[in-house]
Coordinates of C-alpha atoms and ligand atoms in Angstrom, one line a residue:
X283 CA -51.8 -206.9 46.1
X284 CA -48.5 -205.8 47.6
X285 CA -48.0 -205.7 51.4
X286 CA -45.4 -202.9 51.3
X287 CA -44.1 -200.5 48.6
X288 CA -41.5 -197.7 48.4
X289 CA -42.3 -194.3 47.0
X290 CA -39.3 -192.9 45.1
X291 CA -40.6 -189.3 45.0
X292 CA -41.5 -186.3 47.2
X293 CA -44.1 -183.6 47.7
X294 CA -47.7 -183.8 46.5
X295 CA -47.3 -187.0 44.4
X296 CA -45.6 -188.8 47.3
X297 CA -48.5 -187.8 49.5
X298 CA -51.0 -188.8 46.8
X299 CA -49.4 -192.3 46.6
X300 CA -49.3 -192.6 50.4
X301 CA -53.0 -192.0 50.6
X302 CA -53.8 -194.6 47.9
X303 CA -51.6 -197.1 49.8
X304 CA -53.4 -196.5 53.1
X305 CA -56.8 -197.0 51.5
X306 CA -55.6 -200.3 49.8
X307 CA -54.1 -201.5 53.1
X308 CA -50.6 -201.4 51.5
X309 CA -47.8 -200.2 53.8
X310 CA -45.8 -197.3 52.3
X311 CA -42.1 -196.5 52.7
X312 CA -41.2 -192.9 51.9
X313 CA -37.8 -191.5 51.1
X314 CA -36.6 -187.9 51.7
X315 CA -33.6 -185.7 51.1
X316 CA -32.1 -183.5 53.8
X317 CA -34.1 -180.6 52.4
X318 CA -37.4 -182.5 53.0
X319 CA -36.5 -183.8 56.4
X320 CA -39.4 -183.2 58.8
X321 CA -42.0 -182.6 56.1
X322 CA -45.3 -183.5 57.6
X323 CA -46.5 -185.7 54.8
X324 CA -43.7 -188.1 55.6
X325 CA -45.5 -188.9 58.9
X326 CA -48.4 -190.3 56.9
X327 CA -46.1 -193.1 55.5
X328 CA -45.4 -196.2 57.6
X329 CA -41.6 -195.6 57.5
X330 CA -39.3 -193.0 55.9
X331 CA -35.6 -193.1 55.0
X332 CA -33.2 -190.3 54.2
X333 CA -31.5 -190.9 50.9
X334 CA -29.1 -188.0 50.8
X335 CA -28.5 -184.2 50.6
X336 CA -30.9 -181.7 49.0
X337 CA -29.6 -181.9 45.5
X338 CA -31.8 -184.4 43.7
X339 CA -28.7 -185.8 41.8
X340 CA -27.5 -186.8 45.3
X341 CA -30.8 -188.1 46.6
X342 CA -34.0 -188.8 44.7
X343 CA -32.0 -189.6 41.5
X344 CA -29.4 -191.7 43.2
X345 CA -30.4 -195.2 42.0
X346 CA -28.2 -197.2 44.5
X347 CA -29.6 -195.2 47.5
X348 CA -33.2 -195.6 46.4
X349 CA -32.7 -199.3 45.9
X350 CA -31.0 -199.6 49.3
X351 CA -34.0 -197.9 50.9
X352 CA -36.3 -200.4 49.2
X353 CA -34.2 -203.3 50.4
X354 CA -33.8 -202.1 54.0
X355 CA -37.5 -201.0 54.1
X356 CA -38.6 -204.5 52.8
X357 CA -40.6 -203.1 49.9
X358 CA -41.9 -205.4 47.2
X359 CA -42.3 -202.7 44.7
X360 CA -41.3 -199.1 43.9
X361 CA -43.7 -196.4 42.8
X362 CA -41.6 -193.7 40.9
X363 CA -44.3 -191.0 40.8
X364 CA -43.5 -188.4 38.0
X365 CA -40.2 -186.8 37.2
X366 CA -37.0 -188.0 38.9
X367 CA -36.6 -191.8 38.0
X368 CA -40.1 -192.3 36.6
X369 CA -39.0 -192.8 32.9
X370 CA -35.5 -194.0 33.5
X371 CA -35.3 -197.4 31.8
X372 CA -32.0 -198.1 33.4
X373 CA -33.5 -197.7 36.9
X374 CA -36.4 -199.9 35.8
X375 CA -34.0 -202.6 34.7
X376 CA -32.1 -202.4 38.0
X377 CA -35.4 -202.8 39.9
X378 CA -36.0 -206.0 37.9
X379 CA -32.5 -207.4 38.6
X380 CA -33.1 -206.7 42.3
X381 CA -36.5 -208.5 42.1
X382 CA -38.4 -205.4 43.1
X383 CA -41.5 -204.7 41.0
X384 CA -41.3 -201.3 39.2
X385 CA -44.8 -199.8 39.2
X386 CA -44.8 -198.9 35.6
X387 CA -44.2 -200.5 32.2
X388 CA -41.5 -203.1 31.4
X389 CA -38.0 -201.7 30.7
X390 CA -38.4 -202.9 27.1
X391 CA -41.6 -200.9 26.5
X392 CA -40.1 -197.9 28.3
X393 CA -36.9 -197.9 26.2
X394 CA -38.9 -198.2 23.0
X395 CA -41.3 -195.4 23.8
X396 CA -38.4 -193.2 25.1
X397 CA -37.1 -193.1 21.6
X398 CA -39.5 -190.7 19.9
X399 CA -38.4 -191.9 16.4
X400 CA -39.1 -195.5 17.3
X401 CA -42.4 -194.6 18.9
X402 CA -43.4 -192.7 15.7
X403 CA -42.5 -195.8 13.6
X404 CA -44.7 -198.0 15.9
X405 CA -47.5 -195.5 15.6
X406 CA -47.5 -195.8 11.8
X407 CA -47.5 -199.6 12.1
X408 CA -50.5 -199.3 14.4
X409 CA -52.3 -197.0 11.9
X410 CA -52.1 -194.1 14.4
X411 CA -51.8 -190.8 12.5
X412 CA -48.4 -189.1 12.7
X413 CA -47.5 -185.7 11.4
X414 CA -46.1 -185.9 7.8
X415 CA -42.3 -186.0 7.9
X416 CA -39.2 -188.0 7.4
X417 CA -39.4 -191.8 7.2
X418 CA -37.0 -192.2 10.1
X419 CA -33.8 -190.5 11.3
X420 CA -32.2 -187.8 9.2
X421 CA -28.8 -188.9 8.2
X422 CA -27.6 -186.0 6.1
X423 CA -28.5 -182.4 5.1
X424 CA -29.6 -183.4 1.5
X425 CA -32.2 -185.9 2.8
X426 CA -33.5 -183.2 5.2
X427 CA -33.8 -180.7 2.4
X428 CA -35.6 -183.2 0.2
X429 CA -38.1 -184.2 2.8
X430 CA -38.7 -180.5 3.8
X431 CA -39.4 -179.6 0.1
X432 CA -41.9 -182.5 -0.1
X433 CA -43.8 -181.7 3.0
X434 CA -43.4 -177.9 2.8
X435 CA -42.1 -175.3 5.2
X436 CA -42.2 -174.6 8.1
X437 CA -40.8 -177.9 9.4
X438 CA -39.8 -179.0 12.9
X439 CA -36.5 -180.8 13.7
X440 CA -37.1 -183.1 16.6
X441 CA -34.6 -185.0 18.7
X442 CA -35.2 -188.7 19.0
X443 CA -34.2 -188.7 22.6
X444 CA -36.2 -185.5 23.3
X445 CA -39.7 -185.0 24.4
X446 CA -41.6 -182.4 26.4
X447 CA -40.2 -179.8 23.9
X448 CA -36.5 -180.4 24.5
X449 CA -34.3 -180.5 21.4
X450 CA -36.9 -179.1 19.0
X451 CA -36.1 -176.4 16.3
X452 CA -38.5 -174.8 13.7
X453 CA -37.2 -174.1 10.3
X454 CA -39.0 -171.6 8.0
X455 CA -36.9 -172.2 4.9
X456 CA -34.0 -174.2 3.4
X457 CA -31.3 -171.8 4.7
X458 CA -32.5 -172.0 8.3
X459 CA -33.1 -175.8 8.1
X460 CA -29.3 -176.4 7.9
X461 CA -28.9 -174.3 11.0
X462 CA -31.8 -175.9 12.8
X463 CA -30.5 -179.4 12.1
X464 CA -27.1 -178.5 13.6
X465 CA -28.6 -176.7 16.7
X466 CA -31.1 -179.5 17.4
X467 CA -28.3 -182.2 17.0
X468 CA -25.9 -180.3 19.2
X469 CA -28.6 -179.6 21.9
X470 CA -29.7 -183.2 21.9
X471 CA -26.1 -184.5 22.0
X472 CA -25.4 -182.3 25.0
X473 CA -28.7 -183.0 26.9
X474 CA -29.2 -186.7 26.1
X475 CA -25.9 -188.0 24.6
X476 CA -27.8 -188.8 21.5
X477 CA -27.9 -186.4 18.6
X478 CA -30.3 -188.3 16.3
X479 CA -33.1 -186.2 14.8
X480 CA -36.1 -186.6 12.6
X481 CA -38.3 -184.1 10.6
X482 CA -41.9 -183.3 10.8
X483 CA -44.2 -180.7 9.2
X484 CA -44.6 -177.9 11.8
X485 CA -48.3 -177.8 12.8
X486 CA -49.0 -174.2 13.7
X487 CA -51.3 -173.2 16.6
X488 CA -52.1 -176.8 17.7
X489 CA -54.1 -177.9 20.7
X490 CA -52.5 -180.4 23.0
X491 CA -54.9 -183.3 23.7
X492 CA -53.7 -186.4 25.6
X493 CA -55.6 -189.7 26.1
X494 CA -55.4 -191.5 29.5
X495 CA -55.0 -195.2 29.1
X496 CA -54.7 -198.2 31.4
X497 CA -53.3 -201.6 30.4
X498 CA -53.0 -204.7 32.6
X499 CA -50.7 -207.8 32.3
X500 CA -53.7 -209.9 30.9
X501 CA -54.1 -208.0 27.6
X502 CA -56.8 -205.7 28.7
X503 CA -56.3 -202.1 27.4
X504 CA -58.8 -199.3 28.0
X505 CA -58.9 -195.5 27.6
X506 CA -60.2 -193.1 30.2
X507 CA -61.0 -190.4 27.7
X508 CA -59.0 -187.3 27.1
X509 CA -57.5 -184.1 28.6
X510 CA -56.9 -180.8 27.0
X511 CA -53.6 -179.3 28.2
X512 CA -53.3 -176.4 25.7
X513 CA -53.0 -173.8 28.5
X514 CA -49.3 -173.9 28.9
X515 CA -46.3 -171.6 28.8
X516 CA -42.8 -172.6 27.7
X517 CA -43.8 -176.3 27.9
X518 CA -45.1 -175.9 31.5
X519 CA -48.8 -176.7 31.8
X520 CA -50.8 -174.2 33.7
X521 CA -54.4 -175.5 33.5
X522 CA -55.7 -178.9 32.3
X523 CA -59.2 -180.1 31.7
X524 CA -61.3 -183.1 30.9
X525 CA -63.2 -183.6 28.7
X526 CA -61.6 -181.5 25.9
X527 CA -64.2 -178.8 25.2
X528 CA -63.8 -178.4 21.5
X529 CA -63.6 -182.0 20.2
X530 CA -66.4 -183.5 18.1
X531 CA -67.7 -186.7 19.6
X532 CA -66.6 -188.6 16.5
X533 CA -63.0 -187.3 16.7
X534 CA -63.0 -188.0 20.4
X535 CA -63.8 -191.6 19.9
X536 CA -61.2 -191.9 17.1
X537 CA -58.4 -190.3 19.1
X538 CA -59.2 -192.6 22.1
X539 CA -59.3 -195.7 19.9
X540 CA -56.0 -194.6 18.3
X541 CA -54.4 -194.3 21.8
X542 CA -55.5 -197.8 22.6
X543 CA -54.0 -199.2 19.4
X544 CA -50.7 -197.5 20.2
X545 CA -50.6 -198.9 23.7
X546 CA -51.4 -202.4 22.5
X547 CA -48.7 -202.2 19.8
X548 CA -46.1 -201.1 22.4
X549 CA -47.0 -204.0 24.7
X550 CA -47.3 -201.3 27.4
X551 CA -48.7 -202.1 30.8
X552 CA -49.4 -199.5 33.5
X553 CA -51.5 -196.4 33.3
X554 CA -50.1 -194.0 30.7
X555 CA -50.8 -191.1 28.4
X556 CA -50.8 -190.9 24.6
X557 CA -50.1 -187.3 23.6
X558 CA -51.5 -185.8 20.4
X559 CA -51.6 -182.4 18.7
X560 CA -54.9 -181.4 17.1
X561 CA -54.8 -178.9 14.2
X562 CA -57.4 -176.2 13.3
X563 CA -59.3 -178.6 11.1
X564 CA -59.7 -181.1 14.0
X565 CA -57.1 -183.6 12.5
X566 CA -55.0 -185.3 15.2
X567 CA -51.5 -186.5 15.1
X568 CA -49.5 -188.7 17.6
X569 CA -46.6 -187.0 19.4
X570 CA -45.4 -189.2 22.2
X571 CA -46.3 -191.6 24.9
X572 CA -45.8 -190.6 28.6
X573 CA -44.9 -193.8 30.4
X574 CA -45.9 -192.6 33.9
X575 CA -48.6 -191.1 36.0
X576 CA -48.9 -187.5 35.2
X577 CA -49.3 -184.3 37.2
X578 CA -52.8 -183.7 35.7
X579 CA -54.2 -187.2 36.3
X580 CA -56.8 -185.9 38.8
X581 CA -59.0 -184.3 36.2
X582 CA -59.4 -187.8 34.6
X583 CA -60.1 -189.3 38.1
X584 CA -62.9 -186.7 38.6
X585 CA -64.8 -187.3 35.4
X586 CA -64.4 -191.1 35.5
X587 CA -64.5 -191.8 39.2
X588 CA -61.5 -194.1 38.8
X589 CA -58.4 -193.9 41.1
X590 CA -55.4 -194.0 38.8
X591 CA -52.8 -194.6 41.5
X592 CA -54.7 -197.6 42.9
X593 CA -55.1 -198.8 39.3
X594 CA -51.3 -198.6 38.9
X595 CA -50.7 -200.8 42.0
X596 CA -53.3 -203.3 40.8
X597 CA -51.8 -203.6 37.4
X598 CA -48.2 -203.9 38.6
X599 CA -49.1 -206.6 41.2
X600 CA -50.7 -208.7 38.4
X601 CA -54.4 -208.0 39.0
X602 CA -56.9 -207.6 36.1
X603 CA -58.4 -204.2 35.5
X604 CA -61.5 -204.0 37.6
X605 CA -63.5 -202.2 34.8
X606 CA -64.2 -202.7 31.1
X607 CA -64.2 -200.0 28.4
X608 CA -68.0 -199.8 28.4
X609 CA -68.0 -199.2 32.2
X610 CA -65.8 -196.1 31.9
X611 CA -68.1 -193.0 31.7
X612 CA -67.0 -189.4 31.4
X613 CA -69.3 -187.4 33.6
X614 CA -69.4 -183.6 33.9
X615 CA -66.3 -181.4 33.5
X616 CA -63.1 -181.1 35.6
X617 CA -60.4 -178.4 35.6
X618 CA -57.0 -178.4 37.4
X619 CA -54.9 -175.3 38.1
X620 CA -51.3 -175.9 39.0
X621 CA -50.4 -173.7 41.9
X622 CA -46.7 -172.9 41.6
X623 CA -44.4 -170.8 43.9
X624 CA -43.6 -168.5 41.0
X625 CA -44.2 -164.8 40.3
X626 CA -46.3 -164.3 37.1
X627 CA -45.4 -160.5 37.1
X628 CA -41.7 -161.4 37.1
X629 CA -41.7 -163.9 34.2
X630 CA -42.7 -166.8 36.4
X631 CA -39.5 -166.5 38.4
X632 CA -39.5 -169.2 41.1
X633 CA -40.3 -167.8 44.6
X634 CA -39.4 -170.5 47.1
X635 CA -39.8 -169.6 50.8
X636 CA -41.8 -169.9 54.0
X637 CA -45.6 -170.1 53.9
X638 CA -46.8 -167.9 56.7
X639 CA -50.5 -168.6 56.5
X640 CA -52.6 -170.9 54.3
X641 CA -56.4 -171.3 53.8
X642 CA -57.5 -174.2 51.6
X643 CA -60.9 -173.9 49.8
X644 CA -63.5 -176.7 50.0
X645 CA -67.1 -177.4 49.1
X646 CA -68.8 -179.8 46.7
X647 CA -66.5 -180.7 43.8
X648 CA -63.4 -179.0 45.1
X649 CA -60.1 -181.0 45.6
X650 CA -56.7 -179.7 46.7
X651 CA -53.8 -182.1 46.2
X652 CA -50.9 -180.6 48.1
X653 CA -48.3 -181.5 50.7
X654 CA -48.0 -177.8 51.7
X655 CA -49.5 -176.1 54.8
X656 CA -49.0 -173.0 57.0
X657 CA -45.4 -173.2 58.3
X658 CA -44.1 -175.2 55.3
X659 CA -41.1 -174.0 53.5
X660 CA -41.0 -174.4 49.7
X661 CA -37.4 -175.5 48.9
X662 CA -35.4 -173.9 46.1
X663 CA -34.0 -177.3 45.1
X664 CA -37.1 -178.8 43.5
X665 CA -40.0 -178.1 41.1
X666 CA -41.9 -175.0 42.4
X667 CA -45.3 -176.7 42.3
X668 CA -46.9 -176.4 45.8
X669 CA -50.3 -177.9 44.9
X670 CA -53.0 -178.6 42.4
X671 CA -56.5 -177.1 42.8
X672 CA -59.0 -179.4 41.0
X673 CA -62.8 -178.9 40.5
X674 CA -65.5 -181.1 39.2
X675 CA -68.9 -179.8 38.1
X676 CA -71.8 -180.9 35.8
X677 CA -70.7 -178.4 33.0
X678 CA -67.5 -176.6 31.9
X679 CA -69.1 -173.2 32.7
X680 CA -69.9 -174.3 36.2
X681 CA -66.4 -175.7 36.6
X682 CA -64.9 -172.3 35.6
X683 CA -67.2 -170.5 38.1
X684 CA -66.3 -173.0 40.8
X685 CA -62.6 -172.7 40.1
X686 CA -62.8 -168.9 40.3
X687 CA -64.7 -169.2 43.6
X688 CA -62.1 -171.7 45.0
X689 CA -59.1 -169.6 43.8
X690 CA -60.7 -166.6 45.5
X691 CA -60.7 -168.5 48.8
X692 CA -57.2 -170.1 48.5
X693 CA -54.8 -168.0 50.5
X694 CA -51.1 -168.8 50.5
X695 CA -49.3 -166.1 52.3
X696 CA -45.5 -165.4 52.4
X697 CA -44.7 -166.5 48.8
X698 CA -45.8 -165.4 45.4
X699 CA -47.9 -168.0 43.5
X700 CA -49.4 -168.4 40.0
X701 CA -53.0 -168.0 41.4
X702 CA -53.5 -164.4 40.0
X703 CA -52.6 -165.6 36.4
X704 CA -55.0 -168.5 36.8
X705 CA -57.8 -166.0 37.6
X706 CA -56.9 -163.9 34.5
X707 CA -56.9 -167.0 32.2
X708 CA -60.3 -168.3 33.6
X709 CA -61.9 -164.8 33.1
X710 CA -60.6 -164.5 29.5
X711 CA -63.3 -164.8 26.8
X712 CA -61.1 -167.0 24.6
X713 CA -60.8 -169.5 27.5
X714 CA -64.5 -169.4 28.3
X715 CA -65.3 -170.1 24.6
X716 CA -62.4 -172.7 24.4
X717 CA -60.9 -170.8 21.4
X718 CA -57.4 -171.7 22.7
X719 CA -54.3 -173.5 21.4
X720 CA -50.8 -174.0 22.9
X721 CA -49.8 -170.5 22.0
X722 CA -52.7 -168.8 23.8
X723 CA -50.9 -167.9 27.1
X724 CA -47.7 -166.6 25.5
X725 CA -49.6 -164.7 22.8
X726 CA -51.9 -163.1 25.4
X727 CA -49.5 -162.3 28.3
X728 CA -45.8 -162.5 27.3
Ligands
LIG228 C1 -45.1 -180.4 17.5 C2 -45.7 -179.1 17.3 C3 -46.1 -178.8 16.0 N1 -45.8 -179.6 15.0 N2 -44.9 -181.2 16.4 C4 -43.9 -179.8 22.0 C5 -43.6 -180.8 23.1 C6 -43.5 -182.1 22.5 N3 -44.2 -183.1 23.3 C7 -44.1 -181.9 21.1 N4 -44.3 -180.6 20.9 C8 -44.8 -180.1 19.8 N5 -44.7 -180.9 18.7 C9 -45.3 -180.8 15.2 N6 -45.0 -181.5 14.1 C10 -45.9 -178.4 18.4 C11 -45.4 -178.8 19.7 C12 -45.6 -177.9 20.8 C13 -46.4 -178.2 21.8 C14 -47.1 -179.5 21.9 C15 -47.9 -179.8 23.0 C16 -48.0 -178.9 24.0 C17 -47.4 -177.7 24.0 C18 -46.6 -177.3 22.9 C19 -45.9 -176.1 22.9 C20 -45.1 -175.8 21.8 C21 -45.0 -176.7 20.8

């Protein structure tokens, strides 16, 4: 195990990693921007370095400054958290050339999975179902028209360099396909410097199911069951849960086995997520691999009892996974609500500002992962998530009741938060009965 690592992130995930380090006896070095100077969670690290001004492009994203902090702080490895540099293969390579372990996959696996067209090709080789679509990249309009005619409209044009919903366009017919191709290409070229696109049949009203995996450097690959993240709005997840309430046990085992095949085929090491969409008939299709720890990892930790951050450190430092597939049980039901400093009555407009008072709920099966506290100021420079409220109960119904109780107790005064919308979702009959898909929130409230 490492003696000392650097955490190249901020906020709740930085605190989450600091806590895991402390329990493992690993020293942690934090970094912060001028906007985060004096944040109390930084005191829980063994050392902290300022890496620049508030703007993340000048601090958390500045590779040379992050590497310098690791060098000066004598860190053997860097944990990137999520966002910022977490899926930046160039940063990953620089870590390697500086002989600092990147706590994540190899740059090669990361580069391959970052290209969604390549990842889709690999999925097919690994006999992981993909949505019917083009064989590879779309080179010209005629090919696109041909493929679309074959698979049938509506179709989805996806950017190879995209992911998380960026650079996607739906086309309902041949005329709009030409437009969609151009728009997707232009958007992808501008956002990623790569305008390559491929085509898929558009699956309407899908559920979003993702499988948590862990793979060590000794060839052991396991899954830690699945999460349902269908409760989202404009590609921002609001509520996540494990297990997925609607999945048949047989489908569940198939989707988890498919995720393990994908991870093996990619030579991926680290914890990770294989994302699928599930259609109304219960058929599942591979979408992409998220090569990082995710915001919603705690629901998996609750149902399996496995600490995913500690698992990442063990894998990166060369240890073998301390559990086998048959040891990984999924017990009870867990829910997570993302608490954002946003106003649901004003189109989720970010509401950064000063937290005057704060009361955090507790009790059996209640967890609050947050760096916020009374007197903390939510900065306008970063993501507006102030914390995650997580519950774990024997059944899904009990988890919903527990979450409603905990949300009722949670008080964050001085800023608007997404808590009120969470209560509305949890009280909705469609959510209670798990009759939901990725369009549920926008259909019901927007
Ligand atoms: C799709 C799809 C329907 N059909 N692919 C959106 C994010 C990116 N990871 C993939 N996404 C989708 N791909 C086909 N062929 C619908 C979505 C999608 C979605 C997926 C997961 C979670 C939320 C979503 C919201 C809108 C669209």
